mmCIF file of C-alpha atoms (C1' of nucleotides) in Angstrom:
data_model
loop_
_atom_site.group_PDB
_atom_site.id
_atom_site.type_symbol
_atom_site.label_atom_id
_atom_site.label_comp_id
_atom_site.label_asym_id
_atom_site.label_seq_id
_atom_site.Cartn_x
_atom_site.Cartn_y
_atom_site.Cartn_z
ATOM 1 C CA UNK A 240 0.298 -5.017 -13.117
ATOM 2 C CA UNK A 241 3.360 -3.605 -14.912
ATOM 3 C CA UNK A 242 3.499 -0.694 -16.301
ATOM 4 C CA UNK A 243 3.511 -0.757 -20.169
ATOM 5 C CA UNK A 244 3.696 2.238 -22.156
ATOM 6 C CA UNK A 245 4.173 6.131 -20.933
ATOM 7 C CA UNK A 246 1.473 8.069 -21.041
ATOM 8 C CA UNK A 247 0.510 11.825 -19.909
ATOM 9 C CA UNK A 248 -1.440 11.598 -17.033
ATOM 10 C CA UNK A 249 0.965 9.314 -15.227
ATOM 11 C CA UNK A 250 3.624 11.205 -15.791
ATOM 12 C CA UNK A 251 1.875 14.346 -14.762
ATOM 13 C CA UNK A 252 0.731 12.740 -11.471
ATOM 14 C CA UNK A 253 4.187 11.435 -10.529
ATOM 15 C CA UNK A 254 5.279 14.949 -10.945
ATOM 16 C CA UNK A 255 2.778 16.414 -9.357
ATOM 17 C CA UNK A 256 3.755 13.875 -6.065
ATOM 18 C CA UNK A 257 6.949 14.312 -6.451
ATOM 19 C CA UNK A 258 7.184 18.140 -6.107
ATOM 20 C CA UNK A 259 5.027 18.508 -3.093
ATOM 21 C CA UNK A 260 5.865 17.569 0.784
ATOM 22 C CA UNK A 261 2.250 17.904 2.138
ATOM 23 C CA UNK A 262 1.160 13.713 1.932
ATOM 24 C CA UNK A 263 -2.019 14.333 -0.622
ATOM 25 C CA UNK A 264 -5.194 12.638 -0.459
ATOM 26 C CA UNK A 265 -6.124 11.081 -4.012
ATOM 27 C CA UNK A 266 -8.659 14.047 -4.153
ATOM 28 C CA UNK A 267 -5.878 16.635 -3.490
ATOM 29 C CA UNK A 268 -3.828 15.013 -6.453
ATOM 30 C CA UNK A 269 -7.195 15.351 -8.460
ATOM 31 C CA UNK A 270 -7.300 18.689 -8.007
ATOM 32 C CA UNK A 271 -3.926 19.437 -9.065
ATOM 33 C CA UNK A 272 -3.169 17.076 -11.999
ATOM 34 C CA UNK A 273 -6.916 18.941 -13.030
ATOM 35 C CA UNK A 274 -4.688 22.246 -13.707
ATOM 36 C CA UNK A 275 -2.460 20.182 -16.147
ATOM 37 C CA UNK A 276 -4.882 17.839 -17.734
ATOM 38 C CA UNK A 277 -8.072 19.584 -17.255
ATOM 39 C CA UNK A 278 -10.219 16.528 -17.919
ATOM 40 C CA UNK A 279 -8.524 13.545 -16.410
ATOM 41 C CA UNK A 280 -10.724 11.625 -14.436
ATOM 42 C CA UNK A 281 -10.488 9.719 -11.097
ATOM 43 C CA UNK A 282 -10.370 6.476 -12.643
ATOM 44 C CA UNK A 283 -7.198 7.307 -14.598
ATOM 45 C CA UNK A 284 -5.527 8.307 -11.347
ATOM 46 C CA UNK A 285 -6.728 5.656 -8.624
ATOM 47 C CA UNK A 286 -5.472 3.212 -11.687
ATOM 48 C CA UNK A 287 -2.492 5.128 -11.601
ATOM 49 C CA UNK A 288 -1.502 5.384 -8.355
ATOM 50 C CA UNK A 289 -2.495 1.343 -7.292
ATOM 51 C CA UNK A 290 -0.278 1.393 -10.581
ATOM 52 C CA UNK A 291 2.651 3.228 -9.364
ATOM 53 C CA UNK A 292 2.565 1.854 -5.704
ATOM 54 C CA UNK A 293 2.479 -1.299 -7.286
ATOM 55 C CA UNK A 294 5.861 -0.666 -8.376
ATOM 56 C CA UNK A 295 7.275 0.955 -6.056
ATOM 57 C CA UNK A 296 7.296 4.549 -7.038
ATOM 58 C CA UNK A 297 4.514 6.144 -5.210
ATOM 59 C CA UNK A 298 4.357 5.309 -1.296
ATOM 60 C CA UNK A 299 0.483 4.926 0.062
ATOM 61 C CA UNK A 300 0.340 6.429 3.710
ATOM 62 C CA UNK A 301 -2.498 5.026 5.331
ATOM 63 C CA UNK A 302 -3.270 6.833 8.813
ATOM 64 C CA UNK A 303 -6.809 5.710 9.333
ATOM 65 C CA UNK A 304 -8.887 8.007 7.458
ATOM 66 C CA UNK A 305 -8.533 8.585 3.372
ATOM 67 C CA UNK A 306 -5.293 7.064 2.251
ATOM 68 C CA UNK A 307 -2.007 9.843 1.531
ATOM 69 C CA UNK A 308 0.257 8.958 -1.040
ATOM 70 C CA UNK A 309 3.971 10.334 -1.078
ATOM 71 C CA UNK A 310 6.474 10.697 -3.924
ATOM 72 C CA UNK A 311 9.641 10.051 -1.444
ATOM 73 C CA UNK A 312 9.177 6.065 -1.644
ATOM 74 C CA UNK A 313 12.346 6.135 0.959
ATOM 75 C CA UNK A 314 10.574 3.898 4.059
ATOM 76 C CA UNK A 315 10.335 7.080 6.705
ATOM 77 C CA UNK A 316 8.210 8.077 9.504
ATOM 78 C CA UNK A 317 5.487 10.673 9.587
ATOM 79 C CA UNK A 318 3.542 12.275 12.244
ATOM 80 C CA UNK A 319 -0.090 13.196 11.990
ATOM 81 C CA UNK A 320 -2.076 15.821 14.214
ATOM 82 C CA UNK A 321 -5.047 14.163 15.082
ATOM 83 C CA UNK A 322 -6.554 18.082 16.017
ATOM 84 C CA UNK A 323 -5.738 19.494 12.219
ATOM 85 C CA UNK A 324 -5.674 16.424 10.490
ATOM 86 C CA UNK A 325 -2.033 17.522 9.086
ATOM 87 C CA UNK A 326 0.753 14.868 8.191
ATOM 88 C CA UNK A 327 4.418 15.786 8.339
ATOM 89 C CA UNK A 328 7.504 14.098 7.728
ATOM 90 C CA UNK A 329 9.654 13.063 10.553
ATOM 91 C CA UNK A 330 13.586 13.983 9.838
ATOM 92 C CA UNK A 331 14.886 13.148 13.023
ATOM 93 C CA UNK A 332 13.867 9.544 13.204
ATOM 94 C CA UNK A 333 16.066 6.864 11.538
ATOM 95 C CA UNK A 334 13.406 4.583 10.742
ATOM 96 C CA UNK A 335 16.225 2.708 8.455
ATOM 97 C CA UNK A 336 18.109 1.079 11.909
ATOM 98 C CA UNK A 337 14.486 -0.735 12.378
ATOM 99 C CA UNK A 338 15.366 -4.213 12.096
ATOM 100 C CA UNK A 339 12.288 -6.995 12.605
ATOM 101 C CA UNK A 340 13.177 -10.361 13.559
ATOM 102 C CA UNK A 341 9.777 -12.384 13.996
ATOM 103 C CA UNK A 342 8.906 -15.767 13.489
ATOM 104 C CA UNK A 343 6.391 -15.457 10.947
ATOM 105 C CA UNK A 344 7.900 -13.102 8.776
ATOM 106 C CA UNK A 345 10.071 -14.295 5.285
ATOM 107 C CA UNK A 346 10.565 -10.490 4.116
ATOM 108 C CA UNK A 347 10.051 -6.913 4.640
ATOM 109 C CA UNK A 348 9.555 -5.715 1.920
ATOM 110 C CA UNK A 349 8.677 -1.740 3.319
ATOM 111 C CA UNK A 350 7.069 -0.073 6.390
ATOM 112 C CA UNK A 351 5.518 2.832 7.503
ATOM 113 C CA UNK A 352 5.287 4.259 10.955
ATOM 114 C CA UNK A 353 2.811 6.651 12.071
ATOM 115 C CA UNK A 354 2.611 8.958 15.267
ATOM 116 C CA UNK A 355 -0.067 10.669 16.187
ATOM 117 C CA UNK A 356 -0.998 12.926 18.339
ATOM 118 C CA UNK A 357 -0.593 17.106 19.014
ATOM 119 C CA UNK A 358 1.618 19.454 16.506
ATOM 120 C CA UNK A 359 2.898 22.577 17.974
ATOM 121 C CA UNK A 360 0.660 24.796 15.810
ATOM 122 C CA UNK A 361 -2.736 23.129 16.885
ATOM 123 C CA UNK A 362 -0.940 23.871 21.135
ATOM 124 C CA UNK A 363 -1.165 27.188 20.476
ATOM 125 C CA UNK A 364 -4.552 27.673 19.113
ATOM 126 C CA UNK A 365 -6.304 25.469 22.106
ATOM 127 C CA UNK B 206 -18.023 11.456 23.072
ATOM 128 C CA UNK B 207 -17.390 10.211 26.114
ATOM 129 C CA UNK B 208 -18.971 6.576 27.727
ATOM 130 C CA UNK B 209 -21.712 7.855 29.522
ATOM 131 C CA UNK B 210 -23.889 4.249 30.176
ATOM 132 C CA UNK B 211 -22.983 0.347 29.571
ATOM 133 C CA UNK B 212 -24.307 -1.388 27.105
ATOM 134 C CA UNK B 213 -24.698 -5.000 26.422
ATOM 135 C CA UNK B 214 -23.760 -4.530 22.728
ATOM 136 C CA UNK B 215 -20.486 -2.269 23.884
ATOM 137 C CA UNK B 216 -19.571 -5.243 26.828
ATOM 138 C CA UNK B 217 -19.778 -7.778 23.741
ATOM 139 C CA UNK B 218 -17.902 -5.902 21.237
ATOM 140 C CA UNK B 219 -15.361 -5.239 24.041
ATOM 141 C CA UNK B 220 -15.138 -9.358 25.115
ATOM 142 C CA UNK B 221 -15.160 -10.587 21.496
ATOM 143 C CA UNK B 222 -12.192 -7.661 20.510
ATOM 144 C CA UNK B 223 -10.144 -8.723 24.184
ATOM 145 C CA UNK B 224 -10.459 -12.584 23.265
ATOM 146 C CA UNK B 225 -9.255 -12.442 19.477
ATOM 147 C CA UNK B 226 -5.647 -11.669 18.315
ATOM 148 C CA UNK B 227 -6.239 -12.014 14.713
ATOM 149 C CA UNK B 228 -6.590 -7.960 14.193
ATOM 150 C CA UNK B 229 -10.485 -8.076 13.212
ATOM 151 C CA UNK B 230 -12.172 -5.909 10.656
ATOM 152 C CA UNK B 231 -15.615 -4.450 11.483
ATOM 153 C CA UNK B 232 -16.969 -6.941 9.523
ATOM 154 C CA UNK B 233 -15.376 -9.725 11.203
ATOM 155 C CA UNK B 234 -16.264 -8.617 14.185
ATOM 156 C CA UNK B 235 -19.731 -8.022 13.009
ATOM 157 C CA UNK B 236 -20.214 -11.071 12.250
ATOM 158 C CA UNK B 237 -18.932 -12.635 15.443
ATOM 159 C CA UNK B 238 -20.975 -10.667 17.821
ATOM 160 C CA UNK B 239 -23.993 -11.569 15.735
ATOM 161 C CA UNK B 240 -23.433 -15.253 17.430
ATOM 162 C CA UNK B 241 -24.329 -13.511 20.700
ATOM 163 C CA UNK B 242 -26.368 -11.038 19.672
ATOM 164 C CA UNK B 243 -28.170 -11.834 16.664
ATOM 165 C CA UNK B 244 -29.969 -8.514 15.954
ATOM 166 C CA UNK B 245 -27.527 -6.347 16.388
ATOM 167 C CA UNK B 246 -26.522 -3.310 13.533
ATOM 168 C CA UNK B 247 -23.469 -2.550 12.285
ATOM 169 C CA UNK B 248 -24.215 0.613 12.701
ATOM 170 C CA UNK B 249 -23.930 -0.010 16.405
ATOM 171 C CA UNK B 250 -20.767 -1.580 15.984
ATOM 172 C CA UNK B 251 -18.984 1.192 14.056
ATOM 173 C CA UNK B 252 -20.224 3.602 16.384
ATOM 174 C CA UNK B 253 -19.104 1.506 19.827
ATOM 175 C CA UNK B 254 -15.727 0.924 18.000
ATOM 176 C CA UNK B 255 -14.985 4.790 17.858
ATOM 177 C CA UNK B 256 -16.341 5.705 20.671
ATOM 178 C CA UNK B 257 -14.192 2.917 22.378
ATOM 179 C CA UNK B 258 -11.585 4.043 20.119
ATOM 180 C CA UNK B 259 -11.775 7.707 21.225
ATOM 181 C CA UNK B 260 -11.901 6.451 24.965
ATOM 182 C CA UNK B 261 -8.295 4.624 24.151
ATOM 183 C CA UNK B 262 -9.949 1.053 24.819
ATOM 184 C CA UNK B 263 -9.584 0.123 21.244
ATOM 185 C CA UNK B 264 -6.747 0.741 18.633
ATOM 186 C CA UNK B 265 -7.345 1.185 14.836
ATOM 187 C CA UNK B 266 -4.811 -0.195 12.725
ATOM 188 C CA UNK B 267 -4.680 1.658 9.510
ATOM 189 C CA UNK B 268 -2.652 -0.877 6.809
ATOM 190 C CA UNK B 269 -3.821 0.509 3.485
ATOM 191 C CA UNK B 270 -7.136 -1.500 3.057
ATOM 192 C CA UNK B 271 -10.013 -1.792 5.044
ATOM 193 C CA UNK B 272 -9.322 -0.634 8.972
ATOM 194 C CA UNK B 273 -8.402 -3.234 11.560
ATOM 195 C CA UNK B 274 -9.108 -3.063 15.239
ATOM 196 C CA UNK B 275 -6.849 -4.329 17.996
ATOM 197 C CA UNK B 276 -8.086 -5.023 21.822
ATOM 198 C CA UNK B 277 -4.121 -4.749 23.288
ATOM 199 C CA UNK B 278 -4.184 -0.961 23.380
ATOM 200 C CA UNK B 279 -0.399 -1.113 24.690
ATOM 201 C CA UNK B 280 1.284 0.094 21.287
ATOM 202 C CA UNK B 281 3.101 -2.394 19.478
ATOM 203 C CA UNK B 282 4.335 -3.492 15.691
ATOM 204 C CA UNK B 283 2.774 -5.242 13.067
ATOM 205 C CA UNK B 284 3.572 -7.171 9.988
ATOM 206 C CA UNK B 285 1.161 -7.474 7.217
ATOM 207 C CA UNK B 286 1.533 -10.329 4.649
ATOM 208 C CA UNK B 287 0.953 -8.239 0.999
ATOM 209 C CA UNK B 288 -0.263 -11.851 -0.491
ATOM 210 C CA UNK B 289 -2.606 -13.118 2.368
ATOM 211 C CA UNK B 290 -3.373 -9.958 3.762
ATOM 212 C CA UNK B 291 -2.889 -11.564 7.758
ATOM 213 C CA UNK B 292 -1.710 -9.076 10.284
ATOM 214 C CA UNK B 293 0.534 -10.372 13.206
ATOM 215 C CA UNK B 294 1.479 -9.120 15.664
ATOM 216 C CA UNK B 295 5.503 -8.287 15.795
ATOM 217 C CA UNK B 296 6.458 -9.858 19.617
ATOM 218 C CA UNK B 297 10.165 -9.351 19.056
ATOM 219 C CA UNK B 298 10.346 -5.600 18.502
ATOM 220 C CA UNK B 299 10.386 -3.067 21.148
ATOM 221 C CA UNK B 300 8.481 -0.338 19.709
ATOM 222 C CA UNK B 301 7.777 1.620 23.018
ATOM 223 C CA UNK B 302 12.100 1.995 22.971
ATOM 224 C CA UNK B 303 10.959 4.709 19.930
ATOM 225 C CA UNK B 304 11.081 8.266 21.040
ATOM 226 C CA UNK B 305 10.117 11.659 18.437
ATOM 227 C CA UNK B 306 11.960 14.637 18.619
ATOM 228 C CA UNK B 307 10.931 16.577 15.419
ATOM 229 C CA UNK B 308 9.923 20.725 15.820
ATOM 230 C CA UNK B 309 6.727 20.348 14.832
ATOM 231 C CA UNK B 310 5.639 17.548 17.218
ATOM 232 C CA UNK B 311 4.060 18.937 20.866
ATOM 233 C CA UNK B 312 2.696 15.345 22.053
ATOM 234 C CA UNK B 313 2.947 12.137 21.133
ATOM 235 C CA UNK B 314 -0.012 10.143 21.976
ATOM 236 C CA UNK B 315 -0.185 7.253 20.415
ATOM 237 C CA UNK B 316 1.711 5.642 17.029
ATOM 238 C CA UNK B 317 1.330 2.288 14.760
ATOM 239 C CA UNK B 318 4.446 1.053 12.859
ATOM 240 C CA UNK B 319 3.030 -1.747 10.209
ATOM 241 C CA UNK B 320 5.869 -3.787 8.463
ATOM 242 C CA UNK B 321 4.586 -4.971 4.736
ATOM 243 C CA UNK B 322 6.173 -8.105 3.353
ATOM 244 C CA UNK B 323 5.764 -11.680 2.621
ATOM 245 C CA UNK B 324 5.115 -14.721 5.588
ATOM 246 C CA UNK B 325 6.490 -17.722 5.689
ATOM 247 C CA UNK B 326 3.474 -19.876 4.928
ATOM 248 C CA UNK B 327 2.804 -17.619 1.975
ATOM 249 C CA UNK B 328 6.781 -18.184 0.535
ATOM 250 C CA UNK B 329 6.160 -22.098 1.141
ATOM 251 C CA UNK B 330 3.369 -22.168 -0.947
ATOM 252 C CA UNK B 331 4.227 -19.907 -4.194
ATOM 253 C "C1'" DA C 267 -2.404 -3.350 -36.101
ATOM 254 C "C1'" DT C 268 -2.438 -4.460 -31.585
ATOM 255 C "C1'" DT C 269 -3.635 -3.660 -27.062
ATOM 256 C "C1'" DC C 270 -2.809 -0.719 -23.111
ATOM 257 C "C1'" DG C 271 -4.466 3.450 -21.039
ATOM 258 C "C1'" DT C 272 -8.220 6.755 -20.756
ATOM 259 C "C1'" DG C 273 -12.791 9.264 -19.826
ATOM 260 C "C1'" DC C 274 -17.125 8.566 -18.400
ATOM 261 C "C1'" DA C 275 -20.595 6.800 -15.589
ATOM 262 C "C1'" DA C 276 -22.376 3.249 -12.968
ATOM 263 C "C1'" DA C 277 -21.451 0.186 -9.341
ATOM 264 C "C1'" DT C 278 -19.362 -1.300 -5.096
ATOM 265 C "C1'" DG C 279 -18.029 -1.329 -0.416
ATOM 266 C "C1'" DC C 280 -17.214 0.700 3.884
ATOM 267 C "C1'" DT C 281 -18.810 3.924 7.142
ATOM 268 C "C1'" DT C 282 -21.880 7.451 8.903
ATOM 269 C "C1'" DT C 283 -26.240 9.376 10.054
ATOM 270 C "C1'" DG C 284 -31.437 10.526 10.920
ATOM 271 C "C1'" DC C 285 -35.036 8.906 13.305
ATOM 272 C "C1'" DA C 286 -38.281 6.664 16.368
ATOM 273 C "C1'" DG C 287 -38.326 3.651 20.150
ATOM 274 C "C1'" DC C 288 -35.927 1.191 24.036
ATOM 275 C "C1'" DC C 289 -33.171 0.834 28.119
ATOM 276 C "C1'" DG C 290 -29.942 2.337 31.819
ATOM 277 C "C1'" DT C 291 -29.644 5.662 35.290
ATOM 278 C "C1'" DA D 240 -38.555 10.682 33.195
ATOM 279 C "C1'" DC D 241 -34.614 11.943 31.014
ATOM 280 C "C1'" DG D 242 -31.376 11.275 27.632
ATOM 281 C "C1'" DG D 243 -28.012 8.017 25.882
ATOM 282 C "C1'" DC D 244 -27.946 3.867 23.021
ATOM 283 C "C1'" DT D 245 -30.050 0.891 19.629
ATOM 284 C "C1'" DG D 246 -31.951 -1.127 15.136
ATOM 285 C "C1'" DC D 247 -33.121 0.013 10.785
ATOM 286 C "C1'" DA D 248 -32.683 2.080 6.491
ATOM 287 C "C1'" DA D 249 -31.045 5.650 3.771
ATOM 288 C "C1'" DA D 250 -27.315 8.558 2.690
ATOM 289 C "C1'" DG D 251 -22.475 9.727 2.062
ATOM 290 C "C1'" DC D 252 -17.823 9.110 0.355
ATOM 291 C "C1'" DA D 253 -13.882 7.008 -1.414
ATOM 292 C "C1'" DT D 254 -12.572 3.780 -4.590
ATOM 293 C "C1'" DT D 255 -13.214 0.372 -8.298
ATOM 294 C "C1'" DT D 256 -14.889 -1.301 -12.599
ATOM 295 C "C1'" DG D 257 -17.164 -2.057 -17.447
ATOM 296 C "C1'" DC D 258 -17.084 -0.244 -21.727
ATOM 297 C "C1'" DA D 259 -16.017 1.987 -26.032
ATOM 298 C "C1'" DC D 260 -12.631 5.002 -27.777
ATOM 299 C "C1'" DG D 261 -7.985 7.054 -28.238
ATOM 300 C "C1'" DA D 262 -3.061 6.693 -28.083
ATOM 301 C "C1'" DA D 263 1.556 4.376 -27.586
ATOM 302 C "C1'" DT D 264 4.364 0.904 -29.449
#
DNA sequence: ATTCGTGCAAATGCTTTGCAGCCGT
DNA sequence: ACGGCTGCAAAGCATTTGCACGAAT
């Protein structure tokens, strides 16, 4: 649904995503916005961010375990370490030159392209 | 873990997942390998599906909702109608052309691109 | 004043897990 | 016979939802 009216929490959790780079879980966010709006509950921000995505501010990031959500609603790629669980952006791929020319599809409307596999940092350790 | 001794339930879950192309949920398939074997648990299918999963015989397609599974291992796209929730497959784009070059990556194993959007039997209709 | 957004708690839905017994090796 | 795999049921988590109240317009 649209979004009506302005209200704290909302605007506190859009912050929140939009000054961090590290692709938080909903719980993550929780945890956060908590230091802000000490009792805001879980149901305000799940209804906020389906809310958000909704309209196109808040990017979900779905990688196969609890969804991410991410601030930069710019269609990019991301890479996730399937050893430390991490999820990091991906500068040096132009997922914007993607173009999809299928049969079935009437519109793309956004995208998201995950890697996975080893980071550098995880190498090391093993 | 690894595959250590066949199992009738595994070899079904396997067939049913190699015969489909419609992207199954565990339900679905559930449901489906019921017809062959009626008492089977779904607890035995979610653990055959990541085991298989973990032995690269099975892909997991994470699109936001509920996880998909996918018997072509061979990485390729996918578009997922937002309004009837269907996920094709994309034939027309060459996804294993993509290559990763970012610092922080070591190895690439494996990676899912899913295109959002609207389908053309969903446009006819609204 | 209206009604959308919130906090709380219960409910839901998907997935995992403990356990005793069965089956493949 | 050993130990992995199974069915069953309970538990675990993430997410959603109903409701009465508070807040934005």
């Amino acid at each position: 649904m649209a979004i009506e009216r302005k209200s704290k929490q909302r605007d506190a959790i859009i912050n929140e995503l939009c000054s961090r780079f590290d692709h938080p879980t909903a719980m993550d966010l929780y945890l956060s916005v908590r230091e802000i709006i000490p009792n805001i509950s879980l149901g305000t921000l799940y209804r906020n961010l389906t809310q958000l995505e909704e309209n196109g501010m808040v990017l979900r990031i779905p990688d196969g375990s609890t969804d991410r959500f991410d601030g930069n609603v710019n269609p990019h790629a991301h890479f996730k370490c399937t050893t430390c669980g991490n999820v990091y952006d991906l500068m040096n791929f132009n997922i914007n030159s993607l173009t999809f020319s299928d049969e079935i599809i009437n519109k793309v409307t956004n995208y998201s392209l995950m890697a996975f596999g080893l980071c550098k940092n995880c190498n090391k350790i093993n």
